[in-house]
PDB file of C-alpha atoms in Angstrom:
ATOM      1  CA  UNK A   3      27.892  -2.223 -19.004  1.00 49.00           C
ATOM      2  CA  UNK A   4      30.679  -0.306 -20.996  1.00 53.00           C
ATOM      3  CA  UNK A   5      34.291  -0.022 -20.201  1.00 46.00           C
ATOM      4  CA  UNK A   6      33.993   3.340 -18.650  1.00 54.00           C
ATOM      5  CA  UNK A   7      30.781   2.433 -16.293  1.00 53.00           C
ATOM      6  CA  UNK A   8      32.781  -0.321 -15.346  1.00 46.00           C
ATOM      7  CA  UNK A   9      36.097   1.270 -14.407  1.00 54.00           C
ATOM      8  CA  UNK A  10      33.810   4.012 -12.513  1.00 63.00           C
ATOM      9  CA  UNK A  11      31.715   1.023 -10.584  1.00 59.00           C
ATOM     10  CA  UNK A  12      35.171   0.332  -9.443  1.00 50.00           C
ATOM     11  CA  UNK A  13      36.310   3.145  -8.393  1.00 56.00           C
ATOM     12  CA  UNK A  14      33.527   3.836  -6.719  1.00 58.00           C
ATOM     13  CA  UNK A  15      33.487   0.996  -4.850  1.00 53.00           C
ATOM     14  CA  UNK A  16      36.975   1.556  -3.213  1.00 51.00           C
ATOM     15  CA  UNK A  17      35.944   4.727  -2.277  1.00 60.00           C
ATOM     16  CA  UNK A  18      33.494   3.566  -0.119  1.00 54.00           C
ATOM     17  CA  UNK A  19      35.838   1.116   1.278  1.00 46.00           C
ATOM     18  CA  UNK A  20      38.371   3.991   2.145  1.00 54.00           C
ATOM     19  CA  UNK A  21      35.409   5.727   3.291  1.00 52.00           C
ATOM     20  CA  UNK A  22      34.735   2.613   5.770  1.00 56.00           C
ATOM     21  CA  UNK A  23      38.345   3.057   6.840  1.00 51.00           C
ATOM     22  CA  UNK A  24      38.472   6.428   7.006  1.00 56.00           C
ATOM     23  CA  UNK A  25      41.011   7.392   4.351  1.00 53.00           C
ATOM     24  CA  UNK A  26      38.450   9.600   1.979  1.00 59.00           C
ATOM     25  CA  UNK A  27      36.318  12.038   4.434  1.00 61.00           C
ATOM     26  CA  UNK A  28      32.725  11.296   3.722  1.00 67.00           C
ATOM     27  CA  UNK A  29      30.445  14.533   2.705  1.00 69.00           C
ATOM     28  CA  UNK A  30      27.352  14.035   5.506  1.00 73.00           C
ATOM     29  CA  UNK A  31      24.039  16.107   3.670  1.00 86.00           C
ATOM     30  CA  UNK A  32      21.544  16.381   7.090  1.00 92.00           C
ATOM     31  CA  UNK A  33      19.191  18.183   4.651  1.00 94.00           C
ATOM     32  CA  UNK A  34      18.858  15.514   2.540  1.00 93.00           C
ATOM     33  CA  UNK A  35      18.968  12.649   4.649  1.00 93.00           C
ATOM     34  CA  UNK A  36      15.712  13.976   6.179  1.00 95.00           C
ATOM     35  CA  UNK A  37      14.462  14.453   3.312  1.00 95.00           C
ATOM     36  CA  UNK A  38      15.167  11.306   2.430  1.00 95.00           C
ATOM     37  CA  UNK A  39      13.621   9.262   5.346  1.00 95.00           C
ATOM     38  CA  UNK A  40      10.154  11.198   5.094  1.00 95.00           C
ATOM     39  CA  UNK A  41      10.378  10.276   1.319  1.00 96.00           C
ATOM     40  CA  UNK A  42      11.187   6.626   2.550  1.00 96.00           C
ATOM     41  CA  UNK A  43       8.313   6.507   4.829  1.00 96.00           C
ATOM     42  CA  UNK A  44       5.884   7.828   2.481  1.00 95.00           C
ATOM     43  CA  UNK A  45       6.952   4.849  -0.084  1.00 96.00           C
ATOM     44  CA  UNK A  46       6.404   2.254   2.729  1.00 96.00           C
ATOM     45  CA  UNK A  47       2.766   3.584   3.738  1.00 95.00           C
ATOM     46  CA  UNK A  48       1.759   3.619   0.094  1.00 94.00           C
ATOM     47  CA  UNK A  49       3.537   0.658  -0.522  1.00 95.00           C
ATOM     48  CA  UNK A  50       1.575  -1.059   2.464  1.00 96.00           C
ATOM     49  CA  UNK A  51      -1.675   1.110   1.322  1.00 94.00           C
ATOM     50  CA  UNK A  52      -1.758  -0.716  -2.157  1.00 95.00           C
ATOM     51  CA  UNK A  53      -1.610  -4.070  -0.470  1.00 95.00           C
ATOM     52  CA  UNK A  54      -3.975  -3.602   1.871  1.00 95.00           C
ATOM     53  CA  UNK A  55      -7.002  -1.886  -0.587  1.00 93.00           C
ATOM     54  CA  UNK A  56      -5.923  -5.227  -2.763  1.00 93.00           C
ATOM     55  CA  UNK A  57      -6.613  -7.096   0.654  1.00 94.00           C
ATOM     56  CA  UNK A  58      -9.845  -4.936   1.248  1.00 90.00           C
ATOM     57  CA  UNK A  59     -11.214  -5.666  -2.390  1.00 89.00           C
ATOM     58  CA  UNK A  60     -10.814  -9.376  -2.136  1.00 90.00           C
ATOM     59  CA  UNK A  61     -12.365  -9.592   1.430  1.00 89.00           C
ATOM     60  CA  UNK A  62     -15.289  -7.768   0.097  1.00 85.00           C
ATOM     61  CA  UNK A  63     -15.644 -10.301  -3.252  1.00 85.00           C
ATOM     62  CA  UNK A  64     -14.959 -13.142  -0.644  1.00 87.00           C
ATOM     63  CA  UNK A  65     -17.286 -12.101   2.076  1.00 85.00           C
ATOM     64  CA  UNK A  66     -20.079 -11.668  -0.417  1.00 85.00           C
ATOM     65  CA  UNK A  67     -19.375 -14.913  -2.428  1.00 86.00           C
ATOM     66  CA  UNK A  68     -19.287 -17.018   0.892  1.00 88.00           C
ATOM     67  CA  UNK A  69     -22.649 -15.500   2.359  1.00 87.00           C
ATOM     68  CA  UNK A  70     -24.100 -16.626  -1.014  1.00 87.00           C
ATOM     69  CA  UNK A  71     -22.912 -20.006  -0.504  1.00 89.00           C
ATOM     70  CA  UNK A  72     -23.934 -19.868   3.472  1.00 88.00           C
ATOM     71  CA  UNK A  73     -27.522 -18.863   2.382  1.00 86.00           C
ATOM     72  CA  UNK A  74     -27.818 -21.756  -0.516  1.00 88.00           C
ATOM     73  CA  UNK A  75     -27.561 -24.149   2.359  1.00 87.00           C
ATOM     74  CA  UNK A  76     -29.718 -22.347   5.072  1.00 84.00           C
ATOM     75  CA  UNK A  77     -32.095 -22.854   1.754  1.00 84.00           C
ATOM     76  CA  UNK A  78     -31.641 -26.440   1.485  1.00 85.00           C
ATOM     77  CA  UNK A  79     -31.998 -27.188   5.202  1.00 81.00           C
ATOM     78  CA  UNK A  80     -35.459 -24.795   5.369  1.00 79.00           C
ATOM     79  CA  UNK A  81     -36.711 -26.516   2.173  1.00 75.00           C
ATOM     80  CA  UNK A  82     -35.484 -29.522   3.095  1.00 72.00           C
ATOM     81  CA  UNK A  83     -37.864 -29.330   6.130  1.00 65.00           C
ATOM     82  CA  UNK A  84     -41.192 -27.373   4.578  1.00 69.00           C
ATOM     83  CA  UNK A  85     -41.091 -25.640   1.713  1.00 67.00           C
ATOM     84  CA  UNK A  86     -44.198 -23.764   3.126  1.00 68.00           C
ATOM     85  CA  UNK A  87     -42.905 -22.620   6.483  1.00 72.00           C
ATOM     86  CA  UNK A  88     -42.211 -19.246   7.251  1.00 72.00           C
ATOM     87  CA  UNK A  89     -38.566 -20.263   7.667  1.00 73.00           C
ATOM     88  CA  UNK A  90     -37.972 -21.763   4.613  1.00 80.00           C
ATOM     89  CA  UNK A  91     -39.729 -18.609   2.676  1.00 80.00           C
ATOM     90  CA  UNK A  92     -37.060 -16.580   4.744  1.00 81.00           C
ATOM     91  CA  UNK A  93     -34.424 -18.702   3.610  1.00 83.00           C
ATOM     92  CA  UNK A  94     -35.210 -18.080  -0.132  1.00 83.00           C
ATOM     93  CA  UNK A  95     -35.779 -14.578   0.652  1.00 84.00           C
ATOM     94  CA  UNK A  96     -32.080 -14.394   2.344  1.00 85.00           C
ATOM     95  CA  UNK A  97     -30.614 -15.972  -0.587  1.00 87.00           C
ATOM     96  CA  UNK A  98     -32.418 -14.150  -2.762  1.00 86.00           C
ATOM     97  CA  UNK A  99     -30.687 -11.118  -0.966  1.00 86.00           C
ATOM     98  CA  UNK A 100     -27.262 -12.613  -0.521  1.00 85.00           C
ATOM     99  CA  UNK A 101     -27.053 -13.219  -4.377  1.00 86.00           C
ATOM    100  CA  UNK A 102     -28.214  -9.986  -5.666  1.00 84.00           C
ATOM    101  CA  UNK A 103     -25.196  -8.707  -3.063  1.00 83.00           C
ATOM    102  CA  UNK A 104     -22.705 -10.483  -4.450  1.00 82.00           C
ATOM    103  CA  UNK A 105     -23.822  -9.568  -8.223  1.00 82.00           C
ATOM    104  CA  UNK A 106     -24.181  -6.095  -7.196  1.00 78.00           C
ATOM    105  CA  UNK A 107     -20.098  -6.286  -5.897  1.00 76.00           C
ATOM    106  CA  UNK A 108     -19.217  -7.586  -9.266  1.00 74.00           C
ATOM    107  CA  UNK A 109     -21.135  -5.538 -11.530  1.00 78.00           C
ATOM    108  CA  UNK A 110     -21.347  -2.137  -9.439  1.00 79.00           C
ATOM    109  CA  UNK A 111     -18.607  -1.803  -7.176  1.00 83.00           C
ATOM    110  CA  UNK A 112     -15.592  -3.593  -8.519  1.00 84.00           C
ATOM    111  CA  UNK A 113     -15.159  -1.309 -11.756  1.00 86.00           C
ATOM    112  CA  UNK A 114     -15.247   2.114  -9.840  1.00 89.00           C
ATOM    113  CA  UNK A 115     -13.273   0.560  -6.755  1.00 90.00           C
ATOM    114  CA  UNK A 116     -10.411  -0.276  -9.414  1.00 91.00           C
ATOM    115  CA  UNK A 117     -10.798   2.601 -10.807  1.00 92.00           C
ATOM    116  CA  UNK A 118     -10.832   5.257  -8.315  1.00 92.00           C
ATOM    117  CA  UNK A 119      -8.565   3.419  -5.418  1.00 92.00           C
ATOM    118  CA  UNK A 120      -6.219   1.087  -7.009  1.00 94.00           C
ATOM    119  CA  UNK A 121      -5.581   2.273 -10.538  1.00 94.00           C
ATOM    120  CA  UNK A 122      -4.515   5.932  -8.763  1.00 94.00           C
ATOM    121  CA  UNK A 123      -2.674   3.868  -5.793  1.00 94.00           C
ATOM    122  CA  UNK A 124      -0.472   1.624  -8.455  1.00 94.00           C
ATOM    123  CA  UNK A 125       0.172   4.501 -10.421  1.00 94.00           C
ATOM    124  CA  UNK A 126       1.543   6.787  -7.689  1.00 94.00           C
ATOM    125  CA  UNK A 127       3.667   3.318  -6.469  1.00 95.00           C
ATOM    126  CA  UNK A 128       4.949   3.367 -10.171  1.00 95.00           C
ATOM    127  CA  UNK A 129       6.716   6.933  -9.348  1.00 94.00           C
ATOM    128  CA  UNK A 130       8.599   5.134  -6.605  1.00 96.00           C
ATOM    129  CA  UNK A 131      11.160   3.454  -8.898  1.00 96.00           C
ATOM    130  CA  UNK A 132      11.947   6.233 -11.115  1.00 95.00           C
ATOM    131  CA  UNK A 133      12.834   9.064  -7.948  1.00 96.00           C
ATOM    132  CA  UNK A 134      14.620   6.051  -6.521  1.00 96.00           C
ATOM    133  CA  UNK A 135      17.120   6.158  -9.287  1.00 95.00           C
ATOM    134  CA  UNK A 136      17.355   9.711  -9.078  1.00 95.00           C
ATOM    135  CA  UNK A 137      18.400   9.197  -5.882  1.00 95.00           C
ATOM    136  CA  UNK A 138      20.726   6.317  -6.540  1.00 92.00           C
ATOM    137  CA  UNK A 139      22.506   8.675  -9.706  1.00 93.00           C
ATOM    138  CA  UNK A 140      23.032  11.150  -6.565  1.00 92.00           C
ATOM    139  CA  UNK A 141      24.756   8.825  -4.252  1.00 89.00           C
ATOM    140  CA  UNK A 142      27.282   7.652  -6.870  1.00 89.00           C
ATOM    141  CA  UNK A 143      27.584  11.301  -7.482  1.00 90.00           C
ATOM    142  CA  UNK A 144      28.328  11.747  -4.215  1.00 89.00           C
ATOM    143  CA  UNK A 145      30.713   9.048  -3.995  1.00 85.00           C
ATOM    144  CA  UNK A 146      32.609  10.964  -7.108  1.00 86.00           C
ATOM    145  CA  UNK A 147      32.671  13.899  -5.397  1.00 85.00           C
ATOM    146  CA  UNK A 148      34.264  12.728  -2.215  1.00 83.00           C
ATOM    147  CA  UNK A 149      37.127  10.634  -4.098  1.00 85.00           C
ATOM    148  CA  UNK A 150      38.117  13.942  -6.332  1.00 83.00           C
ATOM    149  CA  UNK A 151      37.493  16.403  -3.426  1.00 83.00           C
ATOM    150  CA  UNK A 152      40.088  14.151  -1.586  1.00 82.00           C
ATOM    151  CA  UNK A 153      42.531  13.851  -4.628  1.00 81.00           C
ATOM    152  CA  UNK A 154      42.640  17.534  -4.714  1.00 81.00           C
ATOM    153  CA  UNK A 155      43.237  17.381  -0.961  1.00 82.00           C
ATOM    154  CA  UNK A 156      46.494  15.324  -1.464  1.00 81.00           C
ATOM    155  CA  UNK A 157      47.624  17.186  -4.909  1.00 80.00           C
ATOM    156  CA  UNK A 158      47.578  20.419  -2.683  1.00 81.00           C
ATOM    157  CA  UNK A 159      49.314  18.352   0.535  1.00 77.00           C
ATOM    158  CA  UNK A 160      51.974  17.259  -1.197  1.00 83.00           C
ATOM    159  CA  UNK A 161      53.061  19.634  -4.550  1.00 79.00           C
ATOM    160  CA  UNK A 162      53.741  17.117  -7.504  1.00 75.00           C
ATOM    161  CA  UNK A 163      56.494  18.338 -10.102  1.00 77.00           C
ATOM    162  CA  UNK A 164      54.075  18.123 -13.064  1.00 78.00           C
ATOM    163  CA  UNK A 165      52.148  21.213 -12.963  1.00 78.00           C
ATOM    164  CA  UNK A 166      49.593  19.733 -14.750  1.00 85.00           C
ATOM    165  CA  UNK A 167      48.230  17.662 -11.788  1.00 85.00           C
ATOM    166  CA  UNK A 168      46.955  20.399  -9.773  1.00 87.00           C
ATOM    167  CA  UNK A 169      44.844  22.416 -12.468  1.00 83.00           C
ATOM    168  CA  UNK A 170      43.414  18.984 -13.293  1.00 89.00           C
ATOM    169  CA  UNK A 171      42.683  17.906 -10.100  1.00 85.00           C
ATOM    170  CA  UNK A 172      40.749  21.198  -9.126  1.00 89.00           C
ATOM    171  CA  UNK A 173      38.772  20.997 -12.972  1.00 91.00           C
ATOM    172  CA  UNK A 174      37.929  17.198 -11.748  1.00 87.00           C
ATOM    173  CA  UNK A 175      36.981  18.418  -7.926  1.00 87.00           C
ATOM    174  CA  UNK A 176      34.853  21.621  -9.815  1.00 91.00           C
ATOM    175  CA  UNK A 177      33.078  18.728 -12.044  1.00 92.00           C
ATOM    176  CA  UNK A 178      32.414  16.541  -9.705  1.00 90.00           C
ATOM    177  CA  UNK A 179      30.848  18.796  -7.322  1.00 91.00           C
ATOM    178  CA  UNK A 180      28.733  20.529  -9.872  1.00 93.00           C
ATOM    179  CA  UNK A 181      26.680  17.664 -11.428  1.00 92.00           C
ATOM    180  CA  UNK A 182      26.378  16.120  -7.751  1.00 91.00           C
ATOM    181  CA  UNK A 183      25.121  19.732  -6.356  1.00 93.00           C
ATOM    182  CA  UNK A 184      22.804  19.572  -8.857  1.00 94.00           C
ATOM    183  CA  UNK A 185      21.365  16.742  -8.147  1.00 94.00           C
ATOM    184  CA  UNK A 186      21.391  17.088  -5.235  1.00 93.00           C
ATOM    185  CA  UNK A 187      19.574  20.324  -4.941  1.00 95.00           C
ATOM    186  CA  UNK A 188      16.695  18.859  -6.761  1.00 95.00           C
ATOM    187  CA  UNK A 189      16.132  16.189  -4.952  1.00 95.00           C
ATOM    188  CA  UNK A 190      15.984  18.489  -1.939  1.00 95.00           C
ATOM    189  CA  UNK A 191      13.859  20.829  -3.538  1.00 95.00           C
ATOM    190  CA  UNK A 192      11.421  18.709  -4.957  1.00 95.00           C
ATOM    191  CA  UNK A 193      11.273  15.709  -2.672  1.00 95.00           C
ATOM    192  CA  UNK A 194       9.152  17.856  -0.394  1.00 95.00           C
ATOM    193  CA  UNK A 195       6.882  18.923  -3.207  1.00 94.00           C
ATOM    194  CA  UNK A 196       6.143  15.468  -3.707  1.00 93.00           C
ATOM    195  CA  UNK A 197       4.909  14.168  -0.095  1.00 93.00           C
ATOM    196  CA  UNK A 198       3.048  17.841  -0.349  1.00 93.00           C
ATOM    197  CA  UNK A 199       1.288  16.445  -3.212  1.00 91.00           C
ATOM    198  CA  UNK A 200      -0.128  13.154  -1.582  1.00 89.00           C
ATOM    199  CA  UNK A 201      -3.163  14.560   0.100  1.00 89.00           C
ATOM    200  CA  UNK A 202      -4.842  16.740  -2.575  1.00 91.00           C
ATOM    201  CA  UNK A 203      -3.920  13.156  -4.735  1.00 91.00           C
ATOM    202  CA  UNK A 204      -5.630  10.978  -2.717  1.00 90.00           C
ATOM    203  CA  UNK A 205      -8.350  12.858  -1.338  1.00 92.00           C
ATOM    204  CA  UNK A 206     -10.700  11.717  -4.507  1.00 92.00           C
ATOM    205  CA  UNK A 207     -10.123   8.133  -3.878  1.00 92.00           C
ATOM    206  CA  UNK A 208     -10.425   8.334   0.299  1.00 91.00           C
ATOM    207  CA  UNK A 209     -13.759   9.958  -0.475  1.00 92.00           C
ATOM    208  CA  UNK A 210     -14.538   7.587  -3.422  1.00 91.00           C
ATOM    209  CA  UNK A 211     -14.075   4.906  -0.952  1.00 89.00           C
ATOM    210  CA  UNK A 212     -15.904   6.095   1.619  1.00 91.00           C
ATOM    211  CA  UNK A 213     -19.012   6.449  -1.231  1.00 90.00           C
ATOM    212  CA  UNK A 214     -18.792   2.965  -2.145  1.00 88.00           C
ATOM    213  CA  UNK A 215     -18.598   1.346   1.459  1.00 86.00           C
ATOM    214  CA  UNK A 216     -21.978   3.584   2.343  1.00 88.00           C
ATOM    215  CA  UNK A 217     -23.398   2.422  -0.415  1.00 86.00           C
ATOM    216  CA  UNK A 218     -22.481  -1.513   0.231  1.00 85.00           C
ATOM    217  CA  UNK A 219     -23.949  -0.801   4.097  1.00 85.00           C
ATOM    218  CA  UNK A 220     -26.831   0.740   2.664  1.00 87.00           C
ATOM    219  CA  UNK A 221     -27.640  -1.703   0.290  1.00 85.00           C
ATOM    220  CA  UNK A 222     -26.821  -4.492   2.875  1.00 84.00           C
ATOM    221  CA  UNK A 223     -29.443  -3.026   5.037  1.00 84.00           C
ATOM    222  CA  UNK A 224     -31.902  -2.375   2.702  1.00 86.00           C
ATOM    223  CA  UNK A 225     -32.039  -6.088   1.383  1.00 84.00           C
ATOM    224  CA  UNK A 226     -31.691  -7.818   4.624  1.00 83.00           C
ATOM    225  CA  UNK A 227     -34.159  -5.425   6.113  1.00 81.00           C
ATOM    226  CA  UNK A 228     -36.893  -6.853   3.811  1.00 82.00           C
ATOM    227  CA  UNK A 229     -35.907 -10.302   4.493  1.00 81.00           C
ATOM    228  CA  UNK A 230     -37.091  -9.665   8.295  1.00 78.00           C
ATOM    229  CA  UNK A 231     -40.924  -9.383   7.327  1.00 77.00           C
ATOM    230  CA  UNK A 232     -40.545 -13.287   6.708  1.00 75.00           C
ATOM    231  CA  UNK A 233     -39.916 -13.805  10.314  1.00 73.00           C
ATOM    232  CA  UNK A 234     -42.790 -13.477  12.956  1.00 70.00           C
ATOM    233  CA  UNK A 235     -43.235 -10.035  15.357  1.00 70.00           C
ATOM    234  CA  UNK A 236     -42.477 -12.357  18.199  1.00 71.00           C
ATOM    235  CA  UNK A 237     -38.938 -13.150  16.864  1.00 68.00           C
ATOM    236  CA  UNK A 238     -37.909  -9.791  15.944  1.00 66.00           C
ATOM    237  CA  UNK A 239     -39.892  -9.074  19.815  1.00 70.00           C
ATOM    238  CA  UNK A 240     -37.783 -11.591  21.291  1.00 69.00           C
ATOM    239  CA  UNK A 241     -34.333 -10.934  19.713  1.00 67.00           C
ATOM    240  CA  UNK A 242     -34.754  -7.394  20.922  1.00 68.00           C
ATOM    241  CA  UNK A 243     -35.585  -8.047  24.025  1.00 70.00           C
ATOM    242  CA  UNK A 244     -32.405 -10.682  23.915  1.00 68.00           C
ATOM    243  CA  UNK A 245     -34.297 -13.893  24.510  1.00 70.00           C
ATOM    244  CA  UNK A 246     -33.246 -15.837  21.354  1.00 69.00           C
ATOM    245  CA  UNK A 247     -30.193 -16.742  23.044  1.00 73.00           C
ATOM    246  CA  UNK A 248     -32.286 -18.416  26.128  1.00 75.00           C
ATOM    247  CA  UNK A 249     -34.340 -20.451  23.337  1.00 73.00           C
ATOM    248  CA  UNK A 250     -30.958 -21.931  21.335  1.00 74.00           C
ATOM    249  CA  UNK A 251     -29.875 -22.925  24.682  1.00 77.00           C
ATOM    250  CA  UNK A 252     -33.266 -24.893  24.965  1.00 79.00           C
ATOM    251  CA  UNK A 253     -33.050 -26.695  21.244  1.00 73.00           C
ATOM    252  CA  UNK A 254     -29.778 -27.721  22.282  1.00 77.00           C
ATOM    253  CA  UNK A 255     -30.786 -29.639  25.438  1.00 80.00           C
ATOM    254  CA  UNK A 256     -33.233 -30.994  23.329  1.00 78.00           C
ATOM    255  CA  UNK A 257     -30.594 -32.636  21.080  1.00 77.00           C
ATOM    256  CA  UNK A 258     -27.890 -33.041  24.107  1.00 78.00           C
ATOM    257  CA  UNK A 259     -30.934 -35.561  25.337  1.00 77.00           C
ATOM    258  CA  UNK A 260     -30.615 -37.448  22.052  1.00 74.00           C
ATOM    259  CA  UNK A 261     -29.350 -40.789  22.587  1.00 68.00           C
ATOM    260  CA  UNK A 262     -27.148 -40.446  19.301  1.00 73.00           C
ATOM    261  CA  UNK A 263     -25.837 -37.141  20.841  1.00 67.00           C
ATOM    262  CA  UNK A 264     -25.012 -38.231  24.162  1.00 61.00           C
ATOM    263  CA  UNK A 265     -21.198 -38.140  26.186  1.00 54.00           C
ATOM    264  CA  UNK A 266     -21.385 -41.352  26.817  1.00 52.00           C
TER     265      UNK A 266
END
């Protein structure tokens, strides 16, 4: 920081301590502070939107990676069993299924889910920074404009005998309040064109995601559909009619009745 940034840090600083103690008259903008707070909400909800399509996109690669581990070991207890059984050709068939899911994440949906989603998310958080300090060069504006608006104030209040002060101090107060009005007046103007801008932005990727999670379900269905011709019409029968539930309860009698799995 250079000499002159740091004298002004300084003086800014005690003006917002006079400002605390109510020696400089702080300038309240109720235009821009609600501009402000709907710009501060939308950062927050994109903010929290880029986390949670980060969170969505690794639930989907975990979900699909764990069912392919779930049906390698439904394989090994089938096979395990009788590698001719209906059951165990199920079993292949499921993991079969689970694995060209999980391939199909990788290879199909990652790269346009990154693409469309979270390369458009990150770069509209990326904005967020860079109107920030916009908005941080207008507060310290602000706080420039209050301290020579109030040295003006006391020129005027009490006459000095240098008639130099008072032209001064109105050419500093003029200054001051031009290059913060300025800013100002952008931010208020185009703050709102910005949070106009976020649903023609992210329609494409809403609708991009709504594309790829059809296409997951679809392809979910499709494969785990044809793994159901493994099983007999009497299962598929009896899980409609809501009777499987009625014959787990029986295997597990079976084994409660097993010495080794006894309560006592």
């Amino acid at each position: 920081m250079s000499w002159t940034g740091f004298k002004k840090s300084l003086n800014r600083a005690g003006t917002t301590v006079l400002q605390k103690t109510g020696q400089i008259e702080r300038t309240i903008d109720r235009e821009f502070a609600d501009e402000e707070s709907k710009y501060r909400a939308f950062e927050k909800e994109c903010q929290a939107l880029q986390k949670d399509a980060k969170q969505y996109q690794d639930a989907m690669r975990s979900m699909t990676t764990t069912q392919a581990r779930l049906a390698e070991t439904i394989e090994t207890f089938y096979s395990a069993a009788d590698r001719s059984s209906d059951g165990a050709m199920a079993s292949h068939a499921f993991k079969s299924a689970v694995e060209e899911l999980d391939g199909g994440i990788q290879r199909e949906l990652e790269g346009p889910y990154r693409t469309t989603i979270m390369e458009p998310l990150g770069k509209m958080n990326a904005y967020f920074p860079v109107v920030n300090e916009h908005i941080t060069k207008r507060n310290k504006k602000l706080l420039d404009f209050d301290a020579a608006r109030s040295k003006l104030r006391k020129v005027i209040e009490k006459p000095s005998e240098d008639p130099t002060k008072l032209p001064k101090a109105q050419q500093e107060h003029d200054d001051a309040k031009e290059v913060f009005e300025l800013m100002n007046d952008q931010l208020i103007s185009e703050l709102p064109q910005l949070l106009d801008l976020r649903i023609p932005y992210f329609d494409p990727s809403f609708e991009a995601m709504i594309r790829m999670q059809c296409k997951f379900a679809e392809e979910g269905y499709e494969k785990m559909s044809a793994v159901q011709r493994y099983f007999p019409d009497n299962v598929r029968d009896d899980y409609a009619a809501g009777q499987l539930d009625a014959q787990v309860e029986a295997v597990l009698q079976e084994m409660r009745e097993l010495s080794i799995c006894g309560a006592n």
